[in-house]
mmCIF file with all atom_site columns, C-alpha atoms in Angstrom:
data_model
loop_
_atom_site.group_PDB
_atom_site.id
_atom_site.type_symbol
_atom_site.label_atom_id
_atom_site.label_alt_id
_atom_site.label_comp_id
_atom_site.label_asym_id
_atom_site.label_entity_id
_atom_site.label_seq_id
_atom_site.pdbx_PDB_ins_code
_atom_site.Cartn_x
_atom_site.Cartn_y
_atom_site.Cartn_z
_atom_site.occupancy
_atom_site.B_iso_or_equiv
_atom_site.pdbx_formal_charge
_atom_site.auth_seq_id
_atom_site.auth_comp_id
_atom_site.auth_asym_id
_atom_site.auth_atom_id
_atom_site.pdbx_PDB_model_num
ATOM 1   C CA . MET A 1 1   ? -47.848 -2.311  -28.767 1.00 60.00 ? 177 MET A CA 1
ATOM 2   C CA . GLY A 1 2   ? -46.478 -3.358  -25.395 1.00 80.00 ? 178 GLY A CA 1
ATOM 3   C CA . VAL A 1 3   ? -46.905 -7.034  -26.256 1.00 87.00 ? 179 VAL A CA 1
ATOM 4   C CA . LEU A 1 4   ? -45.107 -6.532  -29.570 1.00 88.00 ? 180 LEU A CA 1
ATOM 5   C CA . ASP A 1 5   ? -42.230 -4.775  -27.835 1.00 88.00 ? 181 ASP A CA 1
ATOM 6   C CA . LYS A 1 6   ? -41.877 -7.652  -25.385 1.00 89.00 ? 182 LYS A CA 1
ATOM 7   C CA . ALA A 1 7   ? -42.064 -10.258 -28.146 1.00 89.00 ? 183 ALA A CA 1
ATOM 8   C CA . ALA A 1 8   ? -39.377 -8.355  -30.055 1.00 89.00 ? 184 ALA A CA 1
ATOM 9   C CA . ALA A 1 9   ? -37.216 -8.356  -26.930 1.00 90.00 ? 185 ALA A CA 1
ATOM 10  C CA . VAL A 1 10  ? -37.495 -12.161 -26.763 1.00 90.00 ? 186 VAL A CA 1
ATOM 11  C CA . LEU A 1 11  ? -36.481 -12.525 -30.417 1.00 90.00 ? 187 LEU A CA 1
ATOM 12  C CA . ASP A 1 12  ? -33.603 -10.074 -29.976 1.00 87.00 ? 188 ASP A CA 1
ATOM 13  C CA . ALA A 1 13  ? -32.310 -12.091 -27.037 1.00 87.00 ? 189 ALA A CA 1
ATOM 14  C CA . LEU A 1 14  ? -32.475 -15.344 -29.016 1.00 88.00 ? 190 LEU A CA 1
ATOM 15  C CA . GLU A 1 15  ? -30.390 -13.903 -31.845 1.00 81.00 ? 191 GLU A CA 1
ATOM 16  C CA . ALA A 1 16  ? -27.300 -14.649 -29.754 1.00 77.00 ? 192 ALA A CA 1
ATOM 17  C CA . GLY A 1 17  ? -28.183 -18.357 -29.670 1.00 81.00 ? 193 GLY A CA 1
ATOM 18  C CA . PRO A 1 18  ? -30.295 -20.869 -27.710 1.00 87.00 ? 194 PRO A CA 1
ATOM 19  C CA . GLN A 1 19  ? -31.341 -19.744 -24.244 1.00 88.00 ? 195 GLN A CA 1
ATOM 20  C CA . THR A 1 20  ? -33.027 -21.285 -21.241 1.00 92.00 ? 196 THR A CA 1
ATOM 21  C CA . LEU A 1 21  ? -36.042 -19.552 -19.750 1.00 93.00 ? 197 LEU A CA 1
ATOM 22  C CA . ALA A 1 22  ? -33.864 -18.179 -16.948 1.00 93.00 ? 198 ALA A CA 1
ATOM 23  C CA . GLN A 1 23  ? -31.443 -16.709 -19.492 1.00 92.00 ? 199 GLN A CA 1
ATOM 24  C CA . LEU A 1 24  ? -34.343 -15.162 -21.409 1.00 91.00 ? 200 LEU A CA 1
ATOM 25  C CA . VAL A 1 25  ? -35.606 -13.522 -18.222 1.00 93.00 ? 201 VAL A CA 1
ATOM 26  C CA . THR A 1 26  ? -32.146 -12.072 -17.566 1.00 93.00 ? 202 THR A CA 1
ATOM 27  C CA . ALA A 1 27  ? -31.650 -10.867 -21.138 1.00 90.00 ? 203 ALA A CA 1
ATOM 28  C CA . THR A 1 28  ? -35.107 -9.301  -21.580 1.00 92.00 ? 204 THR A CA 1
ATOM 29  C CA . HIS A 1 29  ? -35.773 -8.102  -18.000 1.00 92.00 ? 205 HIS A CA 1
ATOM 30  C CA . LEU A 1 30  ? -39.272 -9.551  -18.343 1.00 92.00 ? 206 LEU A CA 1
ATOM 31  C CA . ALA A 1 31  ? -41.085 -11.320 -15.535 1.00 93.00 ? 207 ALA A CA 1
ATOM 32  C CA . ARG A 1 32  ? -40.581 -15.076 -15.736 1.00 93.00 ? 208 ARG A CA 1
ATOM 33  C CA . PRO A 1 33  ? -44.287 -15.879 -16.463 1.00 93.00 ? 209 PRO A CA 1
ATOM 34  C CA . THR A 1 34  ? -44.373 -13.187 -19.166 1.00 93.00 ? 210 THR A CA 1
ATOM 35  C CA . ALA A 1 35  ? -41.171 -14.418 -20.835 1.00 92.00 ? 211 ALA A CA 1
ATOM 36  C CA . HIS A 1 36  ? -42.450 -18.002 -20.784 1.00 93.00 ? 212 HIS A CA 1
ATOM 37  C CA . ARG A 1 37  ? -45.886 -17.063 -22.139 1.00 93.00 ? 213 ARG A CA 1
ATOM 38  C CA . LEU A 1 38  ? -44.392 -15.042 -25.012 1.00 93.00 ? 214 LEU A CA 1
ATOM 39  C CA . ALA A 1 39  ? -41.792 -17.684 -25.892 1.00 92.00 ? 215 ALA A CA 1
ATOM 40  C CA . VAL A 1 40  ? -44.441 -20.411 -26.022 1.00 93.00 ? 216 VAL A CA 1
ATOM 41  C CA . ALA A 1 41  ? -46.735 -18.231 -28.148 1.00 92.00 ? 217 ALA A CA 1
ATOM 42  C CA . LEU A 1 42  ? -43.876 -17.463 -30.549 1.00 91.00 ? 218 LEU A CA 1
ATOM 43  C CA . GLU A 1 43  ? -43.074 -21.177 -30.657 1.00 90.00 ? 219 GLU A CA 1
ATOM 44  C CA . TYR A 1 44  ? -46.670 -21.923 -31.686 1.00 87.00 ? 220 TYR A CA 1
ATOM 45  C CA . HIS A 1 45  ? -46.266 -19.579 -34.654 1.00 86.00 ? 221 HIS A CA 1
ATOM 46  C CA . ARG A 1 46  ? -42.804 -21.065 -35.468 1.00 85.00 ? 222 ARG A CA 1
ATOM 47  C CA . PHE A 1 47  ? -40.926 -17.825 -34.758 1.00 87.00 ? 223 PHE A CA 1
ATOM 48  C CA . VAL A 1 48  ? -39.250 -19.732 -31.901 1.00 91.00 ? 224 VAL A CA 1
ATOM 49  C CA . SER A 1 49  ? -38.303 -23.380 -31.547 1.00 89.00 ? 225 SER A CA 1
ATOM 50  C CA . ARG A 1 50  ? -36.747 -25.542 -28.841 1.00 88.00 ? 226 ARG A CA 1
ATOM 51  C CA . ASP A 1 51  ? -33.673 -27.765 -28.998 1.00 83.00 ? 227 ASP A CA 1
ATOM 52  C CA . ASN A 1 52  ? -33.139 -31.182 -27.421 1.00 79.00 ? 228 ASN A CA 1
ATOM 53  C CA . GLU A 1 53  ? -32.201 -29.537 -24.131 1.00 82.00 ? 229 GLU A CA 1
ATOM 54  C CA . GLY A 1 54  ? -35.422 -27.536 -23.994 1.00 87.00 ? 230 GLY A CA 1
ATOM 55  C CA . ARG A 1 55  ? -33.696 -24.232 -24.740 1.00 91.00 ? 231 ARG A CA 1
ATOM 56  C CA . PHE A 1 56  ? -35.489 -21.652 -26.852 1.00 91.00 ? 232 PHE A CA 1
ATOM 57  C CA . SER A 1 57  ? -33.971 -20.569 -30.187 1.00 89.00 ? 233 SER A CA 1
ATOM 58  C CA . LEU A 1 58  ? -35.038 -18.680 -33.289 1.00 85.00 ? 234 LEU A CA 1
ATOM 59  C CA . GLY A 1 59  ? -37.494 -20.683 -35.375 1.00 84.00 ? 235 GLY A CA 1
ATOM 60  C CA . PRO A 1 60  ? -37.837 -21.466 -39.088 1.00 78.00 ? 236 PRO A CA 1
ATOM 61  C CA . ARG A 1 61  ? -40.567 -18.916 -39.768 1.00 77.00 ? 237 ARG A CA 1
ATOM 62  C CA . LEU A 1 62  ? -38.057 -16.063 -39.548 1.00 72.00 ? 238 LEU A CA 1
ATOM 63  C CA . GLY A 1 63  ? -35.948 -17.562 -42.318 1.00 65.00 ? 239 GLY A CA 1
ATOM 64  C CA . GLU A 1 64  ? -39.019 -18.090 -44.465 1.00 61.00 ? 240 GLU A CA 1
ATOM 65  C CA . LEU A 1 65  ? -40.033 -14.454 -44.098 1.00 63.00 ? 241 LEU A CA 1
ATOM 66  C CA . SER A 1 66  ? -36.487 -13.289 -44.796 1.00 58.00 ? 242 SER A CA 1
ATOM 67  C CA . SER A 1 67  ? -36.365 -15.329 -47.998 1.00 52.00 ? 243 SER A CA 1
ATOM 68  C CA . ALA A 1 68  ? -39.691 -13.864 -49.052 1.00 44.00 ? 244 ALA A CA 1
ATOM 69  C CA . THR A 1 69  ? -38.267 -10.359 -49.155 1.00 47.00 ? 245 THR A CA 1
ATOM 70  C CA . GLY A 1 70  ? -36.292 -11.372 -52.228 1.00 38.00 ? 246 GLY A CA 1
ATOM 71  C CA . GLU A 1 71  ? -33.099 -9.683  -51.040 1.00 44.00 ? 247 GLU A CA 1
ATOM 72  C CA . ASP A 1 72  ? -31.029 -9.795  -47.908 1.00 66.00 ? 248 ASP A CA 1
ATOM 73  C CA . ARG A 1 73  ? -29.621 -6.308  -47.522 1.00 72.00 ? 249 ARG A CA 1
ATOM 74  C CA . LEU A 1 74  ? -26.638 -7.505  -45.550 1.00 81.00 ? 250 LEU A CA 1
ATOM 75  C CA . ILE A 1 75  ? -25.696 -9.880  -48.354 1.00 82.00 ? 251 ILE A CA 1
ATOM 76  C CA . ALA A 1 76  ? -26.270 -7.215  -50.989 1.00 82.00 ? 252 ALA A CA 1
ATOM 77  C CA . ALA A 1 77  ? -23.921 -4.900  -49.117 1.00 87.00 ? 253 ALA A CA 1
ATOM 78  C CA . ALA A 1 78  ? -21.381 -7.686  -48.561 1.00 91.00 ? 254 ALA A CA 1
ATOM 79  C CA . ASN A 1 79  ? -20.916 -8.909  -52.125 1.00 90.00 ? 255 ASN A CA 1
ATOM 80  C CA . PRO A 1 80  ? -18.777 -6.025  -53.456 1.00 94.00 ? 256 PRO A CA 1
ATOM 81  C CA . VAL A 1 81  ? -16.804 -5.927  -50.197 1.00 95.00 ? 257 VAL A CA 1
ATOM 82  C CA . LEU A 1 82  ? -16.028 -9.651  -50.412 1.00 96.00 ? 258 LEU A CA 1
ATOM 83  C CA . ILE A 1 83  ? -15.004 -9.382  -54.054 1.00 95.00 ? 259 ILE A CA 1
ATOM 84  C CA . ALA A 1 84  ? -12.644 -6.509  -53.272 1.00 96.00 ? 260 ALA A CA 1
ATOM 85  C CA . LEU A 1 85  ? -11.195 -8.467  -50.328 1.00 96.00 ? 261 LEU A CA 1
ATOM 86  C CA . ARG A 1 86  ? -10.629 -11.536 -52.493 1.00 95.00 ? 262 ARG A CA 1
ATOM 87  C CA . ASP A 1 87  ? -8.933  -9.494  -55.187 1.00 94.00 ? 263 ASP A CA 1
ATOM 88  C CA . HIS A 1 88  ? -6.714  -7.714  -52.665 1.00 94.00 ? 264 HIS A CA 1
ATOM 89  C CA . THR A 1 89  ? -5.593  -10.809 -50.729 1.00 94.00 ? 265 THR A CA 1
ATOM 90  C CA . GLY A 1 90  ? -5.803  -13.419 -53.483 1.00 92.00 ? 266 GLY A CA 1
ATOM 91  C CA . GLU A 1 91  ? -7.758  -15.718 -51.151 1.00 94.00 ? 267 GLU A CA 1
ATOM 92  C CA . SER A 1 92  ? -11.386 -16.818 -51.015 1.00 93.00 ? 268 SER A CA 1
ATOM 93  C CA . SER A 1 93  ? -13.557 -14.576 -48.829 1.00 96.00 ? 269 SER A CA 1
ATOM 94  C CA . GLN A 1 94  ? -16.739 -15.346 -46.910 1.00 95.00 ? 270 GLN A CA 1
ATOM 95  C CA . LEU A 1 95  ? -19.421 -13.772 -44.756 1.00 96.00 ? 271 LEU A CA 1
ATOM 96  C CA . TYR A 1 96  ? -20.765 -15.824 -41.849 1.00 94.00 ? 272 TYR A CA 1
ATOM 97  C CA . ARG A 1 97  ? -23.753 -15.324 -39.599 1.00 91.00 ? 273 ARG A CA 1
ATOM 98  C CA . ARG A 1 98  ? -24.455 -17.314 -36.481 1.00 89.00 ? 274 ARG A CA 1
ATOM 99  C CA . GLN A 1 99  ? -27.527 -19.515 -36.312 1.00 83.00 ? 275 GLN A CA 1
ATOM 100 C CA . GLY A 1 100 ? -27.773 -21.253 -32.964 1.00 80.00 ? 276 GLY A CA 1
ATOM 101 C CA . ASP A 1 101 ? -24.814 -23.586 -32.538 1.00 82.00 ? 277 ASP A CA 1
ATOM 102 C CA . GLN A 1 102 ? -23.751 -23.253 -36.164 1.00 88.00 ? 278 GLN A CA 1
ATOM 103 C CA . ARG A 1 103 ? -22.363 -20.543 -38.400 1.00 90.00 ? 279 ARG A CA 1
ATOM 104 C CA . ILE A 1 104 ? -23.751 -20.214 -41.892 1.00 90.00 ? 280 ILE A CA 1
ATOM 105 C CA . CYS A 1 105 ? -21.883 -18.955 -44.947 1.00 91.00 ? 281 CYS A CA 1
ATOM 106 C CA . VAL A 1 106 ? -24.323 -16.401 -46.381 1.00 89.00 ? 282 VAL A CA 1
ATOM 107 C CA . ALA A 1 107 ? -22.081 -14.867 -49.052 1.00 92.00 ? 283 ALA A CA 1
ATOM 108 C CA . ASN A 1 108 ? -18.708 -15.570 -50.619 1.00 93.00 ? 284 ASN A CA 1
ATOM 109 C CA . ALA A 1 109 ? -16.235 -14.610 -53.325 1.00 92.00 ? 285 ALA A CA 1
ATOM 110 C CA . GLU A 1 110 ? -14.089 -17.578 -54.234 1.00 89.00 ? 286 GLU A CA 1
ATOM 111 C CA . ARG A 1 111 ? -10.583 -17.500 -55.636 1.00 84.00 ? 287 ARG A CA 1
ATOM 112 C CA . THR A 1 112 ? -11.001 -18.179 -59.345 1.00 77.00 ? 288 THR A CA 1
ATOM 113 C CA . MET A 1 113 ? -7.774  -20.100 -59.996 1.00 77.00 ? 289 MET A CA 1
ATOM 114 C CA . GLY A 1 114 ? -5.443  -22.455 -58.198 1.00 68.00 ? 290 GLY A CA 1
ATOM 115 C CA . LEU A 1 115 ? -5.723  -24.203 -54.845 1.00 71.00 ? 291 LEU A CA 1
ATOM 116 C CA . ARG A 1 116 ? -8.424  -22.672 -52.680 1.00 70.00 ? 292 ARG A CA 1
ATOM 117 C CA . ASP A 1 117 ? -10.627 -23.289 -49.655 1.00 70.00 ? 293 ASP A CA 1
ATOM 118 C CA . SER A 1 118 ? -14.127 -23.527 -51.093 1.00 76.00 ? 294 SER A CA 1
ATOM 119 C CA . ILE A 1 119 ? -17.023 -22.746 -48.731 1.00 85.00 ? 295 ILE A CA 1
ATOM 120 C CA . PRO A 1 120 ? -20.328 -22.690 -50.653 1.00 87.00 ? 296 PRO A CA 1
ATOM 121 C CA . VAL A 1 121 ? -23.118 -20.299 -49.737 1.00 87.00 ? 297 VAL A CA 1
ATOM 122 C CA . GLY A 1 122 ? -25.476 -22.083 -47.358 1.00 85.00 ? 298 GLY A CA 1
ATOM 123 C CA . ALA A 1 123 ? -22.746 -24.251 -45.843 1.00 88.00 ? 299 ALA A CA 1
ATOM 124 C CA . SER A 1 124 ? -23.234 -24.844 -42.117 1.00 87.00 ? 300 SER A CA 1
ATOM 125 C CA . LEU A 1 125 ? -20.036 -24.987 -40.063 1.00 91.00 ? 301 LEU A CA 1
ATOM 126 C CA . SER A 1 126 ? -19.358 -25.584 -36.390 1.00 90.00 ? 302 SER A CA 1
ATOM 127 C CA . MET A 1 127 ? -19.084 -22.811 -33.833 1.00 93.00 ? 303 MET A CA 1
ATOM 128 C CA . LYS A 1 128 ? -16.383 -24.873 -32.117 1.00 94.00 ? 304 LYS A CA 1
ATOM 129 C CA . ALA A 1 129 ? -13.516 -24.231 -34.543 1.00 94.00 ? 305 ALA A CA 1
ATOM 130 C CA . GLY A 1 130 ? -12.254 -21.646 -37.001 1.00 95.00 ? 306 GLY A CA 1
ATOM 131 C CA . SER A 1 131 ? -11.511 -17.928 -36.887 1.00 96.00 ? 307 SER A CA 1
ATOM 132 C CA . ALA A 1 132 ? -15.082 -16.922 -37.810 1.00 96.00 ? 308 ALA A CA 1
ATOM 133 C CA . ALA A 1 133 ? -16.433 -18.968 -34.893 1.00 96.00 ? 309 ALA A CA 1
ATOM 134 C CA . GLN A 1 134 ? -13.993 -17.173 -32.595 1.00 96.00 ? 310 GLN A CA 1
ATOM 135 C CA . VAL A 1 135 ? -15.173 -13.766 -33.810 1.00 97.00 ? 311 VAL A CA 1
ATOM 136 C CA . LEU A 1 136 ? -18.870 -14.635 -33.535 1.00 96.00 ? 312 LEU A CA 1
ATOM 137 C CA . LEU A 1 137 ? -18.377 -15.871 -29.963 1.00 95.00 ? 313 LEU A CA 1
ATOM 138 C CA . ALA A 1 138 ? -15.765 -13.469 -28.583 1.00 96.00 ? 314 ALA A CA 1
ATOM 139 C CA . TRP A 1 139 ? -18.144 -10.594 -27.782 1.00 95.00 ? 315 TRP A CA 1
ATOM 140 C CA . GLU A 1 140 ? -20.988 -12.697 -26.371 1.00 91.00 ? 316 GLU A CA 1
ATOM 141 C CA . GLU A 1 141 ? -22.249 -12.337 -22.801 1.00 87.00 ? 317 GLU A CA 1
ATOM 142 C CA . PRO A 1 142 ? -20.132 -14.278 -20.259 1.00 87.00 ? 318 PRO A CA 1
ATOM 143 C CA . ASP A 1 143 ? -22.595 -17.133 -19.742 1.00 84.00 ? 319 ASP A CA 1
ATOM 144 C CA . GLN A 1 144 ? -23.025 -17.696 -23.473 1.00 85.00 ? 320 GLN A CA 1
ATOM 145 C CA . LEU A 1 145 ? -19.294 -17.375 -24.045 1.00 90.00 ? 321 LEU A CA 1
ATOM 146 C CA . HIS A 1 146 ? -18.630 -19.996 -21.376 1.00 90.00 ? 322 HIS A CA 1
ATOM 147 C CA . ARG A 1 147 ? -21.164 -22.360 -22.929 1.00 89.00 ? 323 ARG A CA 1
ATOM 148 C CA . GLY A 1 148 ? -19.715 -21.802 -26.396 1.00 91.00 ? 324 GLY A CA 1
ATOM 149 C CA . LEU A 1 149 ? -16.213 -22.692 -25.208 1.00 94.00 ? 325 LEU A CA 1
ATOM 150 C CA . GLN A 1 150 ? -17.268 -26.171 -24.112 1.00 92.00 ? 326 GLN A CA 1
ATOM 151 C CA . GLY A 1 151 ? -15.668 -28.588 -26.559 1.00 92.00 ? 327 GLY A CA 1
ATOM 152 C CA . ALA A 1 152 ? -14.178 -25.773 -28.662 1.00 93.00 ? 328 ALA A CA 1
ATOM 153 C CA . SER A 1 153 ? -10.734 -25.862 -30.286 1.00 93.00 ? 329 SER A CA 1
ATOM 154 C CA . PHE A 1 154 ? -9.964  -22.411 -28.878 1.00 94.00 ? 330 PHE A CA 1
ATOM 155 C CA . THR A 1 155 ? -9.834  -21.103 -25.318 1.00 94.00 ? 331 THR A CA 1
ATOM 156 C CA . ALA A 1 156 ? -11.023 -18.115 -23.320 1.00 95.00 ? 332 ALA A CA 1
ATOM 157 C CA . THR A 1 157 ? -7.473  -16.731 -23.607 1.00 96.00 ? 333 THR A CA 1
ATOM 158 C CA . ASN A 1 158 ? -7.714  -16.936 -27.392 1.00 95.00 ? 334 ASN A CA 1
ATOM 159 C CA . LEU A 1 159 ? -11.012 -15.019 -27.362 1.00 96.00 ? 335 LEU A CA 1
ATOM 160 C CA . SER A 1 160 ? -9.559  -12.381 -25.050 1.00 96.00 ? 336 SER A CA 1
ATOM 161 C CA . ALA A 1 161 ? -6.825  -11.814 -27.654 1.00 96.00 ? 337 ALA A CA 1
ATOM 162 C CA . VAL A 1 162 ? -9.486  -11.587 -30.389 1.00 96.00 ? 338 VAL A CA 1
ATOM 163 C CA . ARG A 1 163 ? -11.310 -8.848  -28.480 1.00 97.00 ? 339 ARG A CA 1
ATOM 164 C CA . ARG A 1 164 ? -8.067  -6.972  -27.831 1.00 97.00 ? 340 ARG A CA 1
ATOM 165 C CA . ARG A 1 165 ? -6.778  -6.907  -31.415 1.00 96.00 ? 341 ARG A CA 1
ATOM 166 C CA . GLY A 1 166 ? -10.133 -6.992  -33.245 1.00 97.00 ? 342 GLY A CA 1
ATOM 167 C CA . TRP A 1 167 ? -9.526  -10.071 -35.405 1.00 97.00 ? 343 TRP A CA 1
ATOM 168 C CA . ALA A 1 168 ? -8.990  -13.826 -35.167 1.00 97.00 ? 344 ALA A CA 1
ATOM 169 C CA . GLN A 1 169 ? -6.861  -16.344 -37.001 1.00 96.00 ? 345 GLN A CA 1
ATOM 170 C CA . SER A 1 170 ? -6.876  -20.116 -37.131 1.00 94.00 ? 346 SER A CA 1
ATOM 171 C CA . VAL A 1 171 ? -4.315  -22.555 -38.502 1.00 92.00 ? 347 VAL A CA 1
ATOM 172 C CA . GLY A 1 172 ? -5.520  -26.092 -39.147 1.00 86.00 ? 348 GLY A CA 1
ATOM 173 C CA . GLU A 1 173 ? -8.259  -25.563 -36.562 1.00 85.00 ? 349 GLU A CA 1
ATOM 174 C CA . ARG A 1 174 ? -11.326 -26.241 -38.691 1.00 84.00 ? 350 ARG A CA 1
ATOM 175 C CA . GLU A 1 175 ? -9.578  -28.393 -41.265 1.00 83.00 ? 351 GLU A CA 1
ATOM 176 C CA . ALA A 1 176 ? -6.019  -29.657 -41.558 1.00 86.00 ? 352 ALA A CA 1
ATOM 177 C CA . GLY A 1 177 ? -3.957  -27.621 -43.998 1.00 88.00 ? 353 GLY A CA 1
ATOM 178 C CA . VAL A 1 178 ? -6.326  -24.630 -43.991 1.00 91.00 ? 354 VAL A CA 1
ATOM 179 C CA . ALA A 1 179 ? -5.735  -21.209 -42.440 1.00 93.00 ? 355 ALA A CA 1
ATOM 180 C CA . SER A 1 180 ? -8.194  -18.342 -42.009 1.00 95.00 ? 356 SER A CA 1
ATOM 181 C CA . ILE A 1 181 ? -8.571  -14.813 -40.662 1.00 97.00 ? 357 ILE A CA 1
ATOM 182 C CA . SER A 1 182 ? -11.826 -13.177 -39.573 1.00 97.00 ? 358 SER A CA 1
ATOM 183 C CA . ALA A 1 183 ? -13.039 -9.825  -38.274 1.00 98.00 ? 359 ALA A CA 1
ATOM 184 C CA . PRO A 1 184 ? -16.388 -8.702  -36.816 1.00 97.00 ? 360 PRO A CA 1
ATOM 185 C CA . VAL A 1 185 ? -19.177 -6.883  -38.623 1.00 95.00 ? 361 VAL A CA 1
ATOM 186 C CA . ARG A 1 186 ? -21.286 -4.772  -36.291 1.00 91.00 ? 362 ARG A CA 1
ATOM 187 C CA . GLY A 1 187 ? -24.872 -3.590  -36.644 1.00 84.00 ? 363 GLY A CA 1
ATOM 188 C CA . PRO A 1 188 ? -26.255 -0.141  -35.774 1.00 80.00 ? 364 PRO A CA 1
ATOM 189 C CA . SER A 1 189 ? -26.157 -0.853  -32.030 1.00 78.00 ? 365 SER A CA 1
ATOM 190 C CA . GLY A 1 190 ? -22.538 -2.005  -32.139 1.00 86.00 ? 366 GLY A CA 1
ATOM 191 C CA . ARG A 1 191 ? -23.427 -5.645  -31.678 1.00 87.00 ? 367 ARG A CA 1
ATOM 192 C CA . VAL A 1 192 ? -21.447 -8.236  -33.652 1.00 92.00 ? 368 VAL A CA 1
ATOM 193 C CA . ILE A 1 193 ? -23.849 -9.679  -36.214 1.00 89.00 ? 369 ILE A CA 1
ATOM 194 C CA . ALA A 1 194 ? -21.520 -11.340 -38.730 1.00 93.00 ? 370 ALA A CA 1
ATOM 195 C CA . ALA A 1 195 ? -17.921 -12.206 -39.490 1.00 96.00 ? 371 ALA A CA 1
ATOM 196 C CA . VAL A 1 196 ? -15.938 -11.443 -42.636 1.00 97.00 ? 372 VAL A CA 1
ATOM 197 C CA . SER A 1 197 ? -13.269 -14.049 -43.390 1.00 97.00 ? 373 SER A CA 1
ATOM 198 C CA . ILE A 1 198 ? -10.627 -15.120 -45.837 1.00 96.00 ? 374 ILE A CA 1
ATOM 199 C CA . SER A 1 199 ? -9.379  -18.693 -45.974 1.00 94.00 ? 375 SER A CA 1
ATOM 200 C CA . GLY A 1 200 ? -6.879  -20.654 -47.986 1.00 91.00 ? 376 GLY A CA 1
ATOM 201 C CA . PRO A 1 201 ? -4.223  -23.362 -47.930 1.00 91.00 ? 377 PRO A CA 1
ATOM 202 C CA . LEU A 1 202 ? -1.728  -23.201 -45.109 1.00 88.00 ? 378 LEU A CA 1
ATOM 203 C CA . GLU A 1 203 ? 1.191   -23.565 -47.512 1.00 86.00 ? 379 GLU A CA 1
ATOM 204 C CA . ARG A 1 204 ? 0.278   -20.223 -49.080 1.00 89.00 ? 380 ARG A CA 1
ATOM 205 C CA . MET A 1 205 ? -1.078  -18.296 -46.079 1.00 89.00 ? 381 MET A CA 1
ATOM 206 C CA . GLY A 1 206 ? 1.540   -19.457 -43.588 1.00 84.00 ? 382 GLY A CA 1
ATOM 207 C CA . ARG A 1 207 ? 1.291   -20.220 -39.884 1.00 88.00 ? 383 ARG A CA 1
ATOM 208 C CA . GLN A 1 208 ? 0.798   -16.553 -38.947 1.00 92.00 ? 384 GLN A CA 1
ATOM 209 C CA . PRO A 1 209 ? -1.672  -15.403 -41.622 1.00 89.00 ? 385 PRO A CA 1
ATOM 210 C CA . GLY A 1 210 ? -2.792  -12.456 -39.521 1.00 88.00 ? 386 GLY A CA 1
ATOM 211 C CA . ARG A 1 211 ? 0.575   -10.772 -39.932 1.00 92.00 ? 387 ARG A CA 1
ATOM 212 C CA . VAL A 1 212 ? -0.027  -10.453 -43.663 1.00 92.00 ? 388 VAL A CA 1
ATOM 213 C CA . HIS A 1 213 ? -3.782  -10.199 -44.076 1.00 94.00 ? 389 HIS A CA 1
ATOM 214 C CA . SER A 1 214 ? -5.403  -9.001  -40.831 1.00 95.00 ? 390 SER A CA 1
ATOM 215 C CA . ALA A 1 215 ? -5.396  -5.318  -41.857 1.00 96.00 ? 391 ALA A CA 1
ATOM 216 C CA . ALA A 1 216 ? -7.239  -6.088  -45.099 1.00 97.00 ? 392 ALA A CA 1
ATOM 217 C CA . VAL A 1 217 ? -9.838  -8.272  -43.367 1.00 97.00 ? 393 VAL A CA 1
ATOM 218 C CA . VAL A 1 218 ? -10.434 -5.722  -40.595 1.00 97.00 ? 394 VAL A CA 1
ATOM 219 C CA . ALA A 1 219 ? -10.790 -2.953  -43.191 1.00 97.00 ? 395 ALA A CA 1
ATOM 220 C CA . ALA A 1 220 ? -13.319 -5.003  -45.171 1.00 97.00 ? 396 ALA A CA 1
ATOM 221 C CA . ALA A 1 221 ? -15.358 -5.719  -42.025 1.00 96.00 ? 397 ALA A CA 1
ATOM 222 C CA . GLY A 1 222 ? -15.173 -2.025  -41.159 1.00 95.00 ? 398 GLY A CA 1
ATOM 223 C CA . ARG A 1 223 ? -16.489 -1.000  -44.566 1.00 94.00 ? 399 ARG A CA 1
ATOM 224 C CA . LEU A 1 224 ? -19.405 -3.375  -44.212 1.00 92.00 ? 400 LEU A CA 1
ATOM 225 C CA . THR A 1 225 ? -20.092 -2.118  -40.685 1.00 91.00 ? 401 THR A CA 1
ATOM 226 C CA . ASP A 1 226 ? -20.142 1.450   -42.008 1.00 90.00 ? 402 ASP A CA 1
ATOM 227 C CA . VAL A 1 227 ? -22.635 0.460   -44.712 1.00 86.00 ? 403 VAL A CA 1
ATOM 228 C CA . LEU A 1 228 ? -24.941 -1.251  -42.224 1.00 79.00 ? 404 LEU A CA 1
ATOM 229 C CA . GLN A 1 229 ? -24.843 1.623   -39.756 1.00 77.00 ? 405 GLN A CA 1
ATOM 230 C CA . THR A 1 230 ? -25.791 4.178   -42.408 1.00 73.00 ? 406 THR A CA 1
ATOM 231 C CA . THR A 1 231 ? -28.400 2.133   -44.280 1.00 54.00 ? 407 THR A CA 1
ATOM 232 C CA . GLU A 1 232 ? -31.968 2.362   -43.057 1.00 46.00 ? 408 GLU A CA 1
ATOM 233 C CA . GLY A 1 233 ? -33.791 -0.903  -42.651 1.00 42.00 ? 409 GLY A CA 1
ATOM 234 C CA . ILE A 1 234 ? -30.805 -3.064  -41.729 1.00 43.00 ? 410 ILE A CA 1
ATOM 235 C CA . SER A 1 235 ? -31.903 -5.048  -38.704 1.00 43.00 ? 411 SER A CA 1
ATOM 236 C CA . GLU A 1 236 ? -29.831 -6.937  -36.183 1.00 50.00 ? 412 GLU A CA 1
#
């Protein structure tokens, strides 16, 4: 059981994104040889992989096992929340989860008529631009936050404001003519595990979309957080 606990600690640490061995040691409090041995063993079984810089990250086997369950409980909980958010704001809504250096749209509710920002489920977007990227990065540990800011369209000052007010907005950051607002979804431990967003054309949402829609987005993220924290079996 001790080995399983330590392996779980390695996987938990990698959920935040790619990590060097030194970062794994810091995050897990494991001895360096133990952390290395477990990471390599998990890599052999494809639960962990390594990027071009030699950093460890979550591997493809986890996604395969998740798909095999037939239902992602987070997505099941998100669908009615996203639909309600879309209907309330009149804009397309999305749920994003971070996967390494990308954010993945795992659920959406698109505006049914008129001009809209269409983000299909499964779309992989950069963690360097957009309000959802800001939310998914803002509460990371300092070293990971610093690394995530390299080459990003937003700054540490922007992320400080996100943490203070509890939501993020972007205007033409990810794509010219598109605005978005995002808020964090937290798991049972309080850790940010996803971002709820709305996005649409700048001409309709304006240059300060948060003034109009931030309360609705924060409320939607809060409802989803409440569901996750009271539903057994939701894992972070």
